[in-house]
CSV table of C-alpha atoms and ligand atoms in Angstrom, one decimal:
chain,number,residue,atom,x,y,z
A,1068,MET,CA,145.6,125.2,75.8
A,1069,MET,CA,143.6,124.3,72.7
A,1070,THR,CA,142.6,120.7,72.2
A,1071,ILE,CA,141.3,119.5,68.8
A,1072,LEU,CA,139.7,116.2,67.9
A,1073,GLY,CA,140.7,115.1,64.4
A,1074,ILE,CA,138.9,112.6,62.2
A,1075,GLU,CA,140.3,111.2,58.9
A,1076,THR,CA,138.4,108.8,56.6
A,1077,SER,CA,139.7,109.8,53.1
A,1078,CYS,CA,140.8,106.4,51.9
A,1079,ASP,CA,141.4,103.1,53.6
A,1080,GLU,CA,142.4,104.2,57.1
A,1081,THR,CA,139.9,105.1,59.8
A,1082,SER,CA,141.7,107.5,62.1
A,1083,ALA,CA,140.9,109.7,65.1
A,1084,ALA,CA,143.3,111.8,67.1
A,1085,VAL,CA,143.5,114.3,69.9
A,1086,VAL,CA,146.1,117.0,69.5
A,1087,ASP,CA,147.0,119.9,71.9
A,1088,ASP,CA,148.1,123.3,70.5
A,1089,GLY,CA,148.7,121.9,67.1
A,1090,ARG,CA,151.9,120.3,68.4
A,1091,HIS,CA,151.4,117.6,71.1
A,1092,ILE,CA,149.8,114.4,70.0
A,1093,ARG,CA,147.8,112.9,72.9
A,1094,SER,CA,146.4,110.1,70.8
A,1095,ASN,CA,146.4,109.0,67.2
A,1096,ILE,CA,144.4,105.9,66.5
A,1097,VAL,CA,144.8,104.5,63.0
A,1098,ARG,CA,142.7,101.5,61.9
A,1099,THR,CA,143.9,100.2,58.5
A,1100,GLN,CA,141.2,98.4,56.6
A,1101,LYS,CA,142.3,94.9,55.7
A,1102,ALA,CA,139.3,94.1,53.6
A,1103,HIS,CA,140.9,95.5,50.5
A,1104,GLU,CA,143.9,93.2,50.4
A,1105,ALA,CA,142.0,90.5,48.6
A,1106,PHE,CA,141.2,92.9,45.8
A,1107,MET,CA,144.9,94.2,45.6
A,1108,GLY,CA,143.6,97.8,45.8
A,1109,VAL,CA,141.2,100.0,47.6
A,1110,VAL,CA,137.5,99.3,46.8
A,1111,PRO,CA,135.6,102.6,47.5
A,1112,GLU,CA,132.3,101.0,48.5
A,1113,ILE,CA,134.1,98.7,51.0
A,1114,ALA,CA,136.1,101.6,52.3
A,1115,SER,CA,132.9,103.6,53.1
A,1116,ARG,CA,131.3,100.6,54.8
A,1117,CYS,CA,134.3,99.9,57.0
A,1118,HIS,CA,134.5,103.6,58.0
A,1119,VAL,CA,130.8,103.4,59.1
A,1120,GLU,CA,131.8,100.5,61.4
A,1121,SER,CA,135.0,102.0,62.7
A,1122,VAL,CA,134.6,105.7,63.0
A,1123,ARG,CA,132.8,105.8,66.4
A,1124,PRO,CA,135.1,103.2,68.0
A,1125,ALA,CA,138.2,105.1,66.6
A,1126,VAL,CA,136.9,108.4,68.1
A,1127,GLN,CA,136.1,106.7,71.4
A,1128,ALA,CA,139.6,105.1,71.5
A,1129,ALA,CA,141.3,108.5,70.7
A,1130,LEU,CA,139.4,110.2,73.5
A,1131,SER,CA,140.1,107.5,76.0
A,1132,GLU,CA,143.8,107.1,75.1
A,1133,ALA,CA,144.2,110.9,75.4
A,1134,GLY,CA,142.5,110.6,78.9
A,1135,CYS,CA,139.8,113.1,78.0
A,1136,THR,CA,136.1,113.4,77.2
A,1137,LEU,CA,134.3,115.6,74.7
A,1138,SER,CA,134.0,118.3,77.3
A,1139,ASP,CA,137.8,118.8,77.1
A,1140,ILE,CA,137.7,119.3,73.3
A,1141,ASP,CA,137.7,122.8,71.9
A,1142,GLY,CA,137.0,122.0,68.2
A,1143,VAL,CA,136.4,119.1,65.8
A,1144,ALA,CA,138.4,118.8,62.5
A,1145,VAL,CA,137.7,116.4,59.7
A,1146,ALA,CA,139.4,115.7,56.3
A,1147,ASN,CA,136.8,116.7,53.7
A,1148,GLN,CA,138.9,116.8,50.5
A,1149,PRO,CA,140.4,115.3,48.4
A,1150,GLY,CA,139.8,111.6,48.7
A,1151,LEU,CA,137.2,108.9,48.0
A,1152,VAL,CA,134.0,110.9,48.3
A,1153,GLY,CA,131.9,108.2,49.9
A,1154,ALA,CA,134.7,107.5,52.4
A,1155,LEU,CA,135.1,111.2,53.2
A,1156,LEU,CA,131.4,111.6,53.8
A,1157,VAL,CA,131.4,109.1,56.6
A,1158,GLY,CA,133.9,111.1,58.5
A,1159,VAL,CA,132.3,114.5,57.6
A,1160,HIS,CA,128.8,113.4,58.8
A,1161,PHE,CA,130.1,111.8,61.9
A,1162,ALA,CA,132.1,114.9,62.7
A,1163,LYS,CA,129.1,117.2,62.0
A,1164,GLY,CA,126.8,115.3,64.3
A,1165,LEU,CA,129.4,115.2,67.1
A,1166,ALA,CA,130.4,118.9,66.8
A,1167,ALA,CA,126.8,120.1,66.6
A,1168,ALA,CA,125.7,117.9,69.6
A,1169,ALA,CA,128.7,119.1,71.7
A,1170,GLY,CA,128.4,122.8,70.5
A,1171,LEU,CA,131.9,122.8,69.1
A,1172,PRO,CA,133.2,124.5,66.0
A,1173,LEU,CA,133.8,122.2,63.0
A,1174,TYR,CA,136.7,122.6,60.5
A,1175,GLY,CA,136.9,120.9,57.1
A,1176,ILE,CA,140.5,120.2,56.4
A,1177,ASN,CA,142.4,119.7,53.1
A,1178,HIS,CA,144.0,116.2,53.5
A,1179,ILE,CA,147.0,117.1,51.4
A,1180,TYR,CA,148.0,120.2,53.3
A,1181,ALA,CA,147.5,118.1,56.4
A,1182,HIS,CA,150.1,115.6,55.1
A,1183,ILE,CA,152.6,118.4,54.9
A,1184,TYR,CA,151.7,119.5,58.4
A,1185,ALA,CA,152.8,116.1,59.6
A,1186,ALA,CA,156.4,117.4,59.4
A,1187,PHE,CA,155.5,120.3,61.7
A,1188,LEU,CA,154.0,117.9,64.2
A,1189,ALA,CA,157.2,115.9,64.2
A,1190,TYR,CA,159.8,118.7,64.1
A,1191,GLY,CA,158.1,121.9,65.3
A,1192,ASP,CA,159.0,125.0,63.5
A,1193,ILE,CA,160.4,124.5,60.0
A,1194,ALA,CA,162.0,127.5,58.1
A,1195,LEU,CA,159.7,128.8,55.4
A,1196,PRO,CA,159.2,129.2,52.5
A,1197,ALA,CA,159.6,125.5,51.7
A,1198,LEU,CA,159.1,123.1,48.8
A,1199,ALA,CA,156.6,120.6,50.1
A,1200,VAL,CA,156.2,117.3,48.4
A,1201,VAL,CA,153.3,114.9,48.9
A,1202,LEU,CA,153.6,111.5,47.4
A,1203,SER,CA,150.9,108.9,48.0
A,1204,GLY,CA,148.6,106.4,46.4
A,1205,GLY,CA,146.5,109.2,45.0
A,1206,HIS,CA,148.8,112.3,44.9
A,1207,THR,CA,152.0,113.4,43.4
A,1208,VAL,CA,152.4,117.1,44.1
A,1209,ILE,CA,155.0,119.7,44.9
A,1210,PHE,CA,153.9,123.0,46.5
A,1211,ARG,CA,155.6,126.2,47.4
A,1212,MET,CA,154.6,126.7,51.0
A,1213,GLU,CA,154.7,130.2,52.5
A,1214,SER,CA,152.8,129.4,55.6
A,1215,VAL,CA,150.4,126.7,56.9
A,1216,HIS,CA,147.7,128.8,55.2
A,1217,ASP,CA,149.4,129.5,51.9
A,1218,TYR,CA,150.4,127.0,49.2
A,1219,THR,CA,151.0,127.3,45.4
A,1220,LEU,CA,151.0,124.2,43.3
A,1221,LEU,CA,154.2,123.9,41.3
A,1222,ALA,CA,154.2,120.3,40.0
A,1223,THR,CA,151.7,117.4,39.6
A,1224,THR,CA,151.3,114.2,37.7
A,1225,ARG,CA,149.7,114.2,34.2
A,1226,ASP,CA,148.4,110.7,34.6
A,1227,ASP,CA,148.9,108.0,37.4
A,1228,ALA,CA,149.9,109.0,40.9
A,1229,ILE,CA,153.3,107.7,42.0
A,1230,GLY,CA,152.0,105.3,44.6
A,1231,GLU,CA,149.4,104.0,42.1
A,1232,CYS,CA,152.3,103.2,39.7
A,1233,VAL,CA,154.2,101.3,42.4
A,1234,ASP,CA,151.1,99.4,43.5
A,1235,LYS,CA,150.1,98.5,39.9
A,1236,VAL,CA,153.6,97.2,39.1
A,1237,ALA,CA,153.7,95.2,42.4
A,1238,LYS,CA,150.2,93.8,41.6
A,1239,TYR,CA,151.3,92.7,38.1
A,1240,MET,CA,154.4,91.0,39.6
A,1241,GLY,CA,152.2,89.2,42.2
A,1242,LEU,CA,153.8,91.0,45.1
A,1243,GLY,CA,150.6,91.8,47.0
A,1244,TYR,CA,149.1,95.1,48.2
A,1245,PRO,CA,150.1,97.7,49.1
A,1246,GLY,CA,153.2,97.4,46.8
A,1247,GLY,CA,155.5,100.1,48.2
A,1248,PRO,CA,157.0,98.3,51.2
A,1249,VAL,CA,157.6,95.0,49.4
A,1250,VAL,CA,159.1,96.7,46.3
A,1251,GLU,CA,161.5,98.6,48.6
A,1252,ARG,CA,162.5,95.5,50.5
A,1253,LEU,CA,163.2,93.4,47.4
A,1254,ALA,CA,164.9,96.3,45.6
A,1255,ARG,CA,167.4,96.6,48.4
A,1256,GLU,CA,169.2,93.5,47.0
A,1257,GLY,CA,169.2,94.7,43.4
A,1258,ARG,CA,171.2,97.0,41.1
A,1259,PRO,CA,169.4,100.3,40.3
A,1260,ASP,CA,171.3,100.6,37.0
A,1261,ALA,CA,170.5,97.1,35.8
A,1262,VAL,CA,167.6,98.2,33.5
A,1263,ASP,CA,167.4,101.7,31.9
A,1264,PHE,CA,163.7,102.5,32.3
A,1265,PRO,CA,162.6,105.6,30.5
A,1266,VAL,CA,162.1,108.9,32.4
A,1267,ALA,CA,159.0,110.4,30.9
A,1268,ARG,CA,159.3,113.6,28.9
A,1269,ILE,CA,156.2,115.8,29.3
A,1270,LYS,CA,154.9,118.2,26.7
A,1271,GLY,CA,155.4,121.8,27.8
A,1272,SER,CA,156.9,121.0,31.2
A,1273,ASP,CA,160.2,119.8,32.7
A,1274,ILE,CA,158.7,119.8,36.2
A,1275,ASP,CA,155.5,117.8,36.0
A,1276,PHE,CA,155.3,114.0,36.2
A,1277,SER,CA,154.0,111.1,34.2
A,1278,TYR,CA,154.0,107.5,35.6
A,1279,SER,CA,151.8,105.6,33.2
A,1280,GLY,CA,154.6,105.1,30.6
A,1281,LEU,CA,156.9,103.7,33.3
A,1282,LYS,CA,154.3,101.3,34.5
A,1283,THR,CA,153.8,100.0,30.9
A,1284,ALA,CA,157.6,99.8,30.4
A,1285,VAL,CA,158.0,97.6,33.5
A,1286,ILE,CA,155.1,95.4,32.6
A,1287,GLN,CA,156.6,94.9,29.1
A,1288,THR,CA,160.0,94.0,30.5
A,1289,VAL,CA,158.3,91.5,32.8
A,1290,ASP,CA,156.3,90.0,29.9
A,1291,ALA,CA,159.4,89.8,27.8
A,1292,GLY,CA,160.8,87.2,30.2
A,1293,GLY,CA,164.5,87.2,30.0
A,1294,ASP,CA,166.9,86.6,32.8
A,1295,ILE,CA,166.9,89.9,34.7
A,1296,PRO,CA,166.8,89.1,38.4
A,1297,ARG,CA,163.6,90.4,40.1
A,1298,ALA,CA,165.7,92.5,42.6
A,1299,ASP,CA,167.5,94.2,39.8
A,1300,LEU,CA,164.3,94.9,38.0
A,1301,LEU,CA,162.7,96.4,41.1
A,1302,ALA,CA,165.8,98.4,42.1
A,1303,SER,CA,165.8,99.9,38.6
A,1304,PHE,CA,162.1,100.6,38.8
A,1305,GLN,CA,162.5,102.3,42.1
A,1306,ARG,CA,165.2,104.5,40.7
A,1307,ALA,CA,163.0,105.4,37.7
A,1308,VAL,CA,160.1,106.2,40.1
A,1309,PHE,CA,162.0,108.6,42.3
A,1310,THR,CA,164.5,110.2,39.9
A,1311,PRO,CA,161.9,112.5,38.3
A,1312,VAL,CA,160.8,113.8,41.8
A,1313,LEU,CA,164.4,114.6,42.7
A,1314,ASN,CA,165.1,116.2,39.3
A,1315,SER,CA,162.0,118.4,39.5
A,1316,LEU,CA,163.0,119.5,43.0
A,1317,GLU,CA,166.4,120.4,41.8
A,1318,ARG,CA,165.0,122.5,38.9
A,1319,LEU,CA,162.5,124.2,41.2
A,1320,LEU,CA,165.2,125.1,43.7
A,1321,LEU,CA,166.9,127.0,40.9
A,1322,ARG,CA,163.7,128.8,39.9
A,1323,GLN,CA,161.9,129.5,43.2
A,1324,ALA,CA,163.4,132.3,45.2
A,1325,GLY,CA,164.2,132.0,48.9
A,1326,ILE,CA,163.4,128.4,49.6
A,1327,ARG,CA,164.7,127.4,53.0
A,1328,SER,CA,163.7,123.8,53.5
A,1329,LEU,CA,162.3,120.7,51.8
A,1330,ILE,CA,159.3,118.8,53.3
A,1331,PHE,CA,158.3,115.3,52.3
A,1332,SER,CA,155.1,113.5,53.3
A,1333,GLY,CA,152.6,110.9,52.1
A,1334,GLY,CA,152.8,107.1,52.3
A,1335,VAL,CA,155.3,106.8,49.4
A,1336,THR,CA,157.8,109.0,51.3
A,1337,ALA,CA,158.3,106.1,53.8
A,1338,ASN,CA,160.7,104.9,51.1
A,1339,GLY,CA,164.3,104.5,52.3
A,1340,TYR,CA,165.8,104.9,48.8
A,1341,LEU,CA,164.0,108.3,48.4
A,1342,ARG,CA,165.1,109.4,51.9
A,1343,GLU,CA,168.7,108.6,51.2
A,1344,ARG,CA,168.9,110.1,47.8
A,1345,ALA,CA,167.1,113.3,48.9
A,1346,ARG,CA,169.5,113.8,51.9
A,1347,GLU,CA,172.5,113.2,49.6
A,1348,ARG,CA,171.4,115.5,46.8
A,1349,PHE,CA,170.2,118.6,48.7
A,1350,THR,CA,172.1,120.8,51.1
A,1351,LEU,CA,169.0,122.5,52.5
A,1352,PRO,CA,167.3,121.0,55.6
A,1353,VAL,CA,165.2,118.0,54.4
A,1354,TYR,CA,162.3,116.9,56.6
A,1355,PHE,CA,160.7,113.4,56.5
A,1356,PRO,CA,158.0,112.8,59.1
A,1357,PRO,CA,158.3,109.5,61.0
A,1358,LEU,CA,156.4,106.7,59.2
A,1359,LYS,CA,153.3,106.8,61.4
A,1360,LEU,CA,152.8,110.4,60.5
A,1361,CYS,CA,153.6,110.0,56.8
A,1362,THR,CA,150.7,107.7,56.0
A,1363,ASP,CA,147.1,108.7,56.5
A,1364,ASN,CA,146.4,109.7,60.1
A,1365,ALA,CA,144.1,112.1,62.0
A,1366,ALA,CA,146.8,113.8,64.1
A,1367,MET,CA,147.9,115.8,61.0
A,1368,ILE,CA,144.2,116.8,60.5
A,1369,ALA,CA,143.8,118.0,64.1
A,1370,GLY,CA,147.2,119.7,64.0
A,1371,LEU,CA,146.5,121.8,61.0
A,1372,ALA,CA,143.0,122.7,62.2
A,1373,ASP,CA,144.6,124.2,65.3
A,1374,HIS,CA,145.9,127.1,63.1
A,1375,SER,CA,142.4,127.8,61.7
A,1376,PHE,CA,141.0,127.8,65.2
A,1377,ARG,CA,143.7,130.2,66.4
A,1378,ARG,CA,143.1,132.6,63.6
A,1379,GLY,CA,139.6,132.9,64.9
A,1380,GLU,CA,138.0,131.1,61.9
A,1381,PRO,CA,134.4,130.4,63.1
A,1382,GLY,CA,134.1,126.8,61.8
A,1383,ASP,CA,131.3,125.6,59.5
A,1384,TYR,CA,128.6,123.0,60.0
A,1385,HIS,CA,127.7,123.1,56.3
A,1386,ILE,CA,130.9,121.7,54.9
A,1387,GLY,CA,130.6,119.1,52.1
A,1388,ALA,CA,133.1,116.5,50.9
A,1389,SER,CA,134.9,116.7,47.6
A,1390,PRO,CA,136.9,114.1,45.7
A,1391,ARG,CA,139.2,116.8,44.3
A,1392,ALA,CA,140.9,119.8,45.9
A,1393,GLU,CA,141.1,123.2,44.1
A,1394,TRP,CA,144.8,124.2,43.9
A,1395,VAL,CA,146.3,127.5,43.1
A,1396,ARG,CA,148.6,126.7,40.3
A,1397,GLU,CA,151.6,128.9,39.6
A,1398,LYS,CA,151.2,130.4,36.1
A,1399,THR,CA,154.8,130.3,35.2
A,1400,ALA,CA,155.5,126.8,36.6
A,1401,GLY,CA,157.3,124.4,34.3
B,732,LIG,O1,149.5,108.3,52.1
B,732,LIG,P1,149.1,106.9,52.0
B,732,LIG,O2,149.1,106.0,53.2
B,732,LIG,O3,147.6,106.7,51.4
B,732,LIG,C1,147.1,107.5,50.4
B,732,LIG,O4,147.3,107.1,49.3
B,732,LIG,O5,146.5,108.6,50.8
B,732,LIG,O6,150.0,106.2,50.8
B,732,LIG,C2,149.8,104.9,50.3
B,732,LIG,C3,150.8,104.6,49.3
B,732,LIG,C4,150.7,103.2,48.6
B,732,LIG,O7,150.7,103.4,47.2
B,732,LIG,C5,151.9,102.4,49.1
B,732,LIG,O8,152.3,101.4,48.2
B,732,LIG,C6,152.9,103.5,49.2
B,732,LIG,O9,152.2,104.6,49.8
B,732,LIG,N1,154.0,103.1,50.1
B,732,LIG,C7,155.3,103.1,49.7
B,732,LIG,C8,156.1,102.6,50.8
B,732,LIG,N2,155.2,102.4,51.9
B,732,LIG,C9,154.0,102.8,51.4
B,732,LIG,N3,155.9,103.4,48.5
B,732,LIG,C10,157.2,103.2,48.4
B,732,LIG,N4,158.0,102.8,49.4
B,732,LIG,C11,157.5,102.5,50.6
B,732,LIG,N5,158.3,102.0,51.6
B,733,LIG,ZN1,146.9,110.5,52.3
């Protein structure tokens, strides 16, 4: 049995987890930083400071909940890209110190690939190749996934991330932070066809996304006053947010050979409207991890690292942290 300790500090969750064999979650401690709520968005400097305070207690709690000590751990994994670089560095340096002191290999993990791996933690084997969709506060991406080591970027946003768009609209409407859950709750009572928000057309692509125009359109509608009920406005907004994702997937399924499943992950995929529409629209198996694994967590980091460990990758004490990840983009996409 292989046991990996995972650490995740890419944004505003401090998380640590212990995972056996890339499959069995023994503990998954997630401490969400509340300090950002007053600012209606994540403040990077505050995030780093909170991680400094929470990372050691989170790791201790993960070990103790798993009923183990460092001597039971075979490797340490840490998210080192993409994310807020100051926040990532806290996890990376803590993990380096811990791994070096304990003589364990250290793996730097791509946080976005780890989000996709959450579906494998939840459901075990998933038929590949898959189209894998990660929608979060910072990312709006679709990959062709051949294996847990092989991803090709097919679609991304040209401007705002999808969750950023939802959060900014919610903030403008005074709905608090994060915006996603409250938008979904209020939209449930509304008519999705009440307002015809524009679906962005993007130069040179019918696959990529653009969310800044939608954000502006909603803000202008709010500013115009009028008598559109808030629930109708939000239901229409929610439809306009998710329709481009569903449309791009449909087009990609026609163009990409041999796709056997659809995998969704990232905080925005907690959304019930998206889940229902995706299950309605596609006949392929559609996987949505349970909510706790959709949002930022360290179990997905530890789980994915298990595969590097098994391949005999030696680990690296010299890893850095990077705000961006380098993707392999398909030449012919879009
Ligand atoms: O993956 P995540 O926890 O953090 C990162 O951004 O990495 O995603 C957070 C995002 C926020 O924008 C939040 O508003 C959105 O996920 N979100 C939702 C829902 N729950 C969270 N968006 C739409 N519907 C939801 N139910
Ligand atoms: Zn994330």
